[in-house]
CSV table of C-alpha atoms in Angstrom, one decimal:
chain,number,residue,atom,x,y,z
A,109,MET,CA,-4.3,-5.1,-19.0
A,110,PRO,CA,-4.9,-2.4,-16.1
A,111,ILE,CA,-8.4,-2.0,-14.8
A,112,ALA,CA,-10.9,0.7,-16.2
A,113,ALA,CA,-11.8,2.0,-13.3
A,114,PHE,CA,-13.1,5.7,-14.4
A,115,GLY,CA,-15.9,4.7,-16.6
A,116,ASP,CA,-14.1,3.2,-19.7
A,117,HIS,CA,-14.3,-0.4,-18.6
A,118,ALA,CA,-13.8,-2.5,-21.8
A,119,PRO,CA,-16.2,-5.4,-22.7
A,120,GLY,CA,-15.2,-8.7,-22.2
A,121,SER,CA,-12.3,-7.7,-19.8
A,122,SER,CA,-11.9,-10.0,-16.6
A,123,HIS,CA,-11.6,-6.9,-14.5
A,124,THR,CA,-14.5,-6.0,-12.4
A,125,VAL,CA,-15.6,-2.6,-12.0
A,126,ARG,CA,-18.7,-2.2,-9.4
A,127,ASP,CA,-21.2,0.8,-9.1
A,128,ARG,CA,-22.7,-0.5,-6.2
A,129,GLU,CA,-21.3,-1.0,-2.7
A,130,PRO,CA,-20.0,-4.3,-2.0
A,131,THR,CA,-21.3,-3.7,1.7
A,132,ALA,CA,-24.6,-2.1,3.2
A,133,MET,CA,-22.9,1.1,4.1
A,134,PRO,CA,-23.7,4.1,1.5
A,135,LEU,CA,-20.6,5.5,-0.2
A,136,PRO,CA,-20.7,8.8,1.5
A,137,GLY,CA,-20.5,6.9,4.9
A,138,LEU,CA,-17.6,4.9,3.5
A,139,LEU,CA,-15.6,8.1,2.5
A,140,SER,CA,-16.4,9.7,5.9
A,141,ARG,CA,-14.4,6.9,7.8
A,142,LEU,CA,-11.3,7.6,6.0
A,143,GLN,CA,-8.8,10.0,7.2
A,144,LEU,CA,-8.8,12.0,4.0
A,145,PHE,CA,-12.3,12.9,3.9
A,146,ARG,CA,-13.3,13.2,7.7
A,147,GLY,CA,-14.6,16.4,8.3
A,148,LEU,CA,-16.2,17.1,5.0
A,149,THR,CA,-20.1,18.1,5.1
A,150,PRO,CA,-22.6,15.4,3.8
A,151,ASP,CA,-23.0,17.4,0.5
A,152,GLN,CA,-19.2,17.5,0.1
A,153,LEU,CA,-19.2,13.6,0.5
A,154,ARG,CA,-22.1,13.3,-1.9
A,155,ALA,CA,-20.3,15.1,-4.4
A,156,VAL,CA,-17.0,13.2,-3.9
A,157,ALA,CA,-18.9,10.0,-4.0
A,158,ALA,CA,-20.4,10.6,-7.4
A,159,GLY,CA,-17.0,10.3,-8.6
A,160,CYS,CA,-16.2,6.9,-6.9
A,161,ARG,CA,-16.2,3.5,-8.1
A,162,PHE,CA,-15.8,-0.1,-6.6
A,163,VAL,CA,-13.1,-2.2,-8.1
A,164,ALA,CA,-12.5,-5.7,-7.6
A,165,LEU,CA,-9.6,-7.7,-8.5
A,166,ASP,CA,-7.7,-10.9,-8.7
A,167,ARG,CA,-4.1,-11.6,-7.5
A,168,GLY,CA,-1.8,-10.2,-10.2
A,169,GLU,CA,-4.2,-8.0,-11.8
A,170,ILE,CA,-2.9,-4.4,-12.6
A,171,VAL,CA,-4.6,-1.2,-11.3
A,172,PHE,CA,-2.4,0.9,-13.6
A,173,HIS,CA,0.9,0.5,-15.4
A,174,GLN,CA,3.9,2.9,-15.3
A,175,GLY,CA,3.2,5.5,-17.9
A,176,ASP,CA,-0.5,5.4,-18.0
A,177,PRO,CA,-2.4,8.6,-17.6
A,178,VAL,CA,-3.6,9.7,-14.4
A,179,ARG,CA,-7.2,9.5,-13.6
A,180,GLY,CA,-7.4,9.4,-10.1
A,181,PHE,CA,-6.4,7.5,-6.9
A,182,PHE,CA,-7.2,4.7,-4.9
A,183,PHE,CA,-8.0,3.6,-1.4
A,184,VAL,CA,-7.7,-0.5,-0.5
A,185,LEU,CA,-10.7,-1.4,1.0
A,186,ARG,CA,-9.6,-5.3,1.2
A,187,GLY,CA,-6.5,-7.0,0.2
A,188,GLN,CA,-2.9,-5.6,-0.7
A,189,VAL,CA,-1.4,-3.5,-3.7
A,190,GLN,CA,2.1,-3.7,-4.4
A,191,ILE,CA,3.6,-0.3,-5.8
A,192,THR,CA,6.8,-1.1,-8.4
A,193,VAL,CA,8.8,0.9,-10.7
A,194,SER,CA,10.6,-0.5,-13.7
A,195,THR,CA,13.9,0.4,-15.0
A,196,PRO,CA,14.7,0.7,-18.9
A,197,ASP,CA,16.4,-3.0,-18.6
A,198,GLY,CA,13.2,-4.5,-17.4
A,199,ALA,CA,14.2,-4.8,-13.7
A,200,ARG,CA,11.5,-4.2,-11.4
A,201,LYS,CA,11.6,-2.7,-7.6
A,202,VAL,CA,9.0,-3.0,-4.9
A,203,MET,CA,8.5,0.4,-3.6
A,204,GLU,CA,5.4,0.0,-1.3
A,205,ILE,CA,2.8,-2.5,-0.3
A,206,ILE,CA,-0.3,-0.6,0.2
A,207,ARG,CA,-2.6,-2.3,3.0
A,208,GLU,CA,-6.3,-2.0,3.9
A,209,GLY,CA,-7.4,1.4,4.9
A,210,GLU,CA,-4.2,2.8,2.8
A,211,GLY,CA,-4.2,5.1,-0.3
A,212,PHE,CA,-2.2,5.4,-3.2
A,213,GLY,CA,-1.6,7.5,-6.3
A,214,GLU,CA,-3.0,11.0,-4.7
A,215,ALA,CA,0.3,12.8,-5.3
A,216,VAL,CA,0.4,12.8,-9.2
A,217,VAL,CA,-3.3,13.9,-9.4
A,218,PHE,CA,-2.0,17.5,-8.6
A,219,GLU,CA,0.6,17.2,-11.6
A,220,GLY,CA,-1.8,15.8,-14.1
A,221,ILE,CA,1.2,13.6,-15.2
A,222,ASP,CA,1.3,9.7,-16.1
A,223,TYR,CA,1.6,7.3,-13.2
A,224,PRO,CA,5.3,7.0,-12.5
A,225,VAL,CA,4.9,3.5,-11.0
A,226,THR,CA,2.7,0.6,-11.4
A,227,ALA,CA,0.4,-0.7,-9.1
A,228,THR,CA,-0.6,-4.6,-8.9
A,229,ALA,CA,-2.9,-6.5,-6.5
A,230,LEU,CA,-1.0,-9.0,-4.5
A,231,ALA,CA,-4.3,-11.0,-3.5
A,232,ARG,CA,-8.0,-10.5,-4.0
A,233,THR,CA,-8.4,-7.0,-3.9
A,234,GLU,CA,-11.2,-4.7,-3.2
A,235,LEU,CA,-10.5,-0.7,-4.1
A,236,LEU,CA,-12.2,2.3,-4.0
A,237,ALA,CA,-11.0,4.3,-7.1
A,238,VAL,CA,-11.7,8.2,-6.8
A,239,SER,CA,-11.5,10.2,-10.2
A,240,SER,CA,-9.4,13.4,-10.1
A,241,ALA,CA,-12.3,15.2,-11.3
A,242,ALA,CA,-14.0,14.6,-7.6
A,243,VAL,CA,-11.4,16.2,-5.7
A,244,LEU,CA,-9.6,19.0,-7.4
A,245,GLY,CA,-12.8,21.6,-7.2
A,246,LEU,CA,-12.9,20.4,-3.5
A,247,LEU,CA,-9.3,21.3,-2.8
A,248,ASP,CA,-9.8,24.7,-4.5
A,249,ARG,CA,-12.8,25.2,-2.0
A,250,ASP,CA,-11.9,23.6,1.3
A,251,PRO,CA,-8.5,24.6,2.9
A,252,GLY,CA,-9.2,21.7,5.5
A,253,PHE,CA,-9.3,19.3,3.0
A,254,ALA,CA,-6.1,20.5,1.2
A,255,ARG,CA,-4.2,20.5,4.2
A,256,ARG,CA,-5.2,16.8,5.0
A,257,MET,CA,-4.4,16.2,1.4
A,258,LEU,CA,-0.8,17.7,1.7
A,259,ALA,CA,-0.3,15.9,5.4
A,260,ASN,CA,-1.2,12.5,3.8
A,261,MET,CA,1.6,13.2,1.2
A,262,ALA,CA,4.0,14.3,3.6
A,263,GLY,CA,3.8,11.2,5.7
A,264,ARG,CA,4.2,9.0,2.4
A,265,LEU,CA,7.4,11.2,1.9
A,266,ARG,CA,8.4,10.7,5.2
A,267,GLY,CA,8.1,6.9,4.9
A,268,LEU,CA,10.1,6.9,1.6
A,269,VAL,CA,13.1,9.2,2.9
A,270,GLN,CA,13.0,6.5,5.9
A,271,ASP,CA,13.7,3.7,3.5
A,272,VAL,CA,16.4,5.5,1.9
A,273,LYS,CA,18.2,6.0,5.0
A,274,SER,CA,17.6,2.2,5.7
A,275,TYR,CA,19.0,1.2,2.3
A,276,SER,CA,22.1,3.4,2.9
A,277,LEU,CA,22.8,3.0,6.6
A,278,ARG,CA,21.8,-0.4,7.5
A,279,SER,CA,23.2,-4.0,6.8
A,280,SER,CA,20.7,-6.5,5.1
A,281,ALA,CA,20.3,-8.3,8.5
A,282,GLN,CA,19.2,-5.0,10.1
A,283,ARG,CA,16.7,-4.3,7.3
A,284,VAL,CA,15.1,-7.6,8.0
A,285,VAL,CA,14.6,-7.1,11.8
A,286,GLY,CA,13.6,-3.7,11.3
A,287,LEU,CA,10.7,-5.0,9.3
A,288,LEU,CA,9.8,-7.7,11.7
A,289,LEU,CA,10.0,-5.3,14.6
A,290,SER,CA,7.8,-3.0,12.6
A,291,GLU,CA,5.5,-5.7,11.6
A,292,ALA,CA,5.3,-6.8,15.2
A,293,GLU,CA,4.5,-3.4,16.7
A,294,ALA,CA,1.8,-2.5,14.1
A,295,TYR,CA,0.2,-6.0,13.4
A,296,GLY,CA,1.9,-8.7,15.9
A,297,THR,CA,-0.1,-10.7,18.6
A,298,PRO,CA,0.4,-10.5,22.3
A,299,ARG,CA,2.7,-13.6,21.5
A,300,GLY,CA,4.9,-12.1,19.4
A,301,GLU,CA,3.6,-13.7,16.2
A,302,VAL,CA,4.0,-11.7,12.9
A,303,ARG,CA,2.6,-13.0,9.4
A,304,LEU,CA,4.5,-11.5,6.8
A,305,PRO,CA,2.6,-9.4,4.7
A,306,ALA,CA,3.8,-10.6,1.4
A,307,ARG,CA,5.6,-13.3,-0.4
A,308,LYS,CA,9.2,-13.3,0.9
A,309,GLN,CA,10.5,-12.3,-2.9
A,310,VAL,CA,8.3,-9.4,-2.8
A,311,LEU,CA,9.6,-8.2,0.9
A,312,ALA,CA,13.0,-8.9,-0.5
A,313,SER,CA,12.6,-6.3,-3.3
A,314,ARG,CA,11.2,-3.8,-1.0
A,315,LEU,CA,13.9,-4.1,1.2
A,316,ASN,CA,16.4,-3.6,-1.7
A,317,LEU,CA,17.7,-7.2,-1.0
A,318,ALA,CA,17.9,-10.5,-3.0
A,319,PRO,CA,15.6,-13.1,-2.3
A,320,GLU,CA,18.1,-15.5,-1.1
A,321,THR,CA,19.6,-13.0,1.2
A,322,PHE,CA,16.4,-12.4,2.9
A,323,SER,CA,15.9,-16.1,3.3
A,324,ARG,CA,19.5,-16.3,4.7
A,325,VAL,CA,18.8,-13.7,7.3
A,326,LEU,CA,15.6,-15.4,8.4
A,327,HIS,CA,17.6,-18.5,8.8
A,328,ASP,CA,20.3,-16.8,10.8
A,329,LEU,CA,17.8,-15.2,13.5
A,330,SER,CA,16.3,-18.5,13.6
A,331,ALA,CA,19.6,-20.4,14.4
A,332,ASP,CA,20.3,-17.9,17.0
A,333,GLY,CA,16.9,-18.6,19.1
A,334,LEU,CA,15.6,-15.0,18.0
A,335,ILE,CA,12.7,-16.4,15.8
A,336,SER,CA,10.9,-19.1,14.5
A,337,VAL,CA,9.8,-19.4,11.0
A,338,ASP,CA,6.4,-21.2,9.9
A,339,GLY,CA,5.9,-20.4,6.3
A,340,HIS,CA,4.5,-16.7,6.6
A,341,ARG,CA,4.1,-16.7,10.1
A,342,ILE,CA,7.2,-15.6,12.3
A,343,THR,CA,7.4,-15.6,16.2
A,344,LEU,CA,9.8,-13.3,17.8
A,345,HIS,CA,11.1,-15.0,20.8
A,346,ASP,CA,13.3,-12.2,22.1
A,347,VAL,CA,12.4,-8.4,21.0
A,348,PRO,CA,14.8,-6.6,23.3
A,349,ARG,CA,17.8,-8.7,21.4
A,350,LEU,CA,16.4,-8.1,18.1
A,351,ALA,CA,16.1,-4.5,18.8
A,352,ALA,CA,19.8,-4.7,19.7
A,353,ARG,CA,20.6,-5.8,16.2
A,354,LEU,CA,19.7,-2.4,14.9
A,355,GLU,CA,22.1,-0.4,17.0
């Protein structure tokens, strides 16, 4: 059962919709820290805040299902959300993993169509739900906000295009190496330690690989002395040699 984030929460449901901030920061102040809403006036921030709700989910809870009517979009304040698409035969493909500070669901707000994907919490997660009505009027009145919204969607599109190129042109080993190097650049420690952002089967689907292929590549890289694997923590021992695998 998906959450009811926009005012239609079902009694007795296990999902939690919070009408008060989980932190001491007022909602307009929190919105002003998100890239999309930077530059808005205090009055504009208060208007958007009136259409927002905090949502708490446990691991495995659904934010929305593929085919649900669009009611708004979301920002991850804590935790992670996976975006999946289902095929008619019931297979699921992980399209994205959304992390803290990132948003999802913005593009379909413009079209007013059903959500084309399913969003699921990968861990205990705190979301900020922003209703469609809270932003559509602002888009008409504020060209700067409209440009930021378009830039945000363009960045997401570039990422998806890069994914398609990776699936089409890179081997399975290169996809895994690319993931490790990307994680190391964005989130790694000075000692080259990386923590995988999700379970291996989720990451395998994200890379369009079978789970056993993902595990085999990690084993081969470890056998070559390029990495060490300790559960979800991976240490990169030779970044230049790993990067050479992408050539």
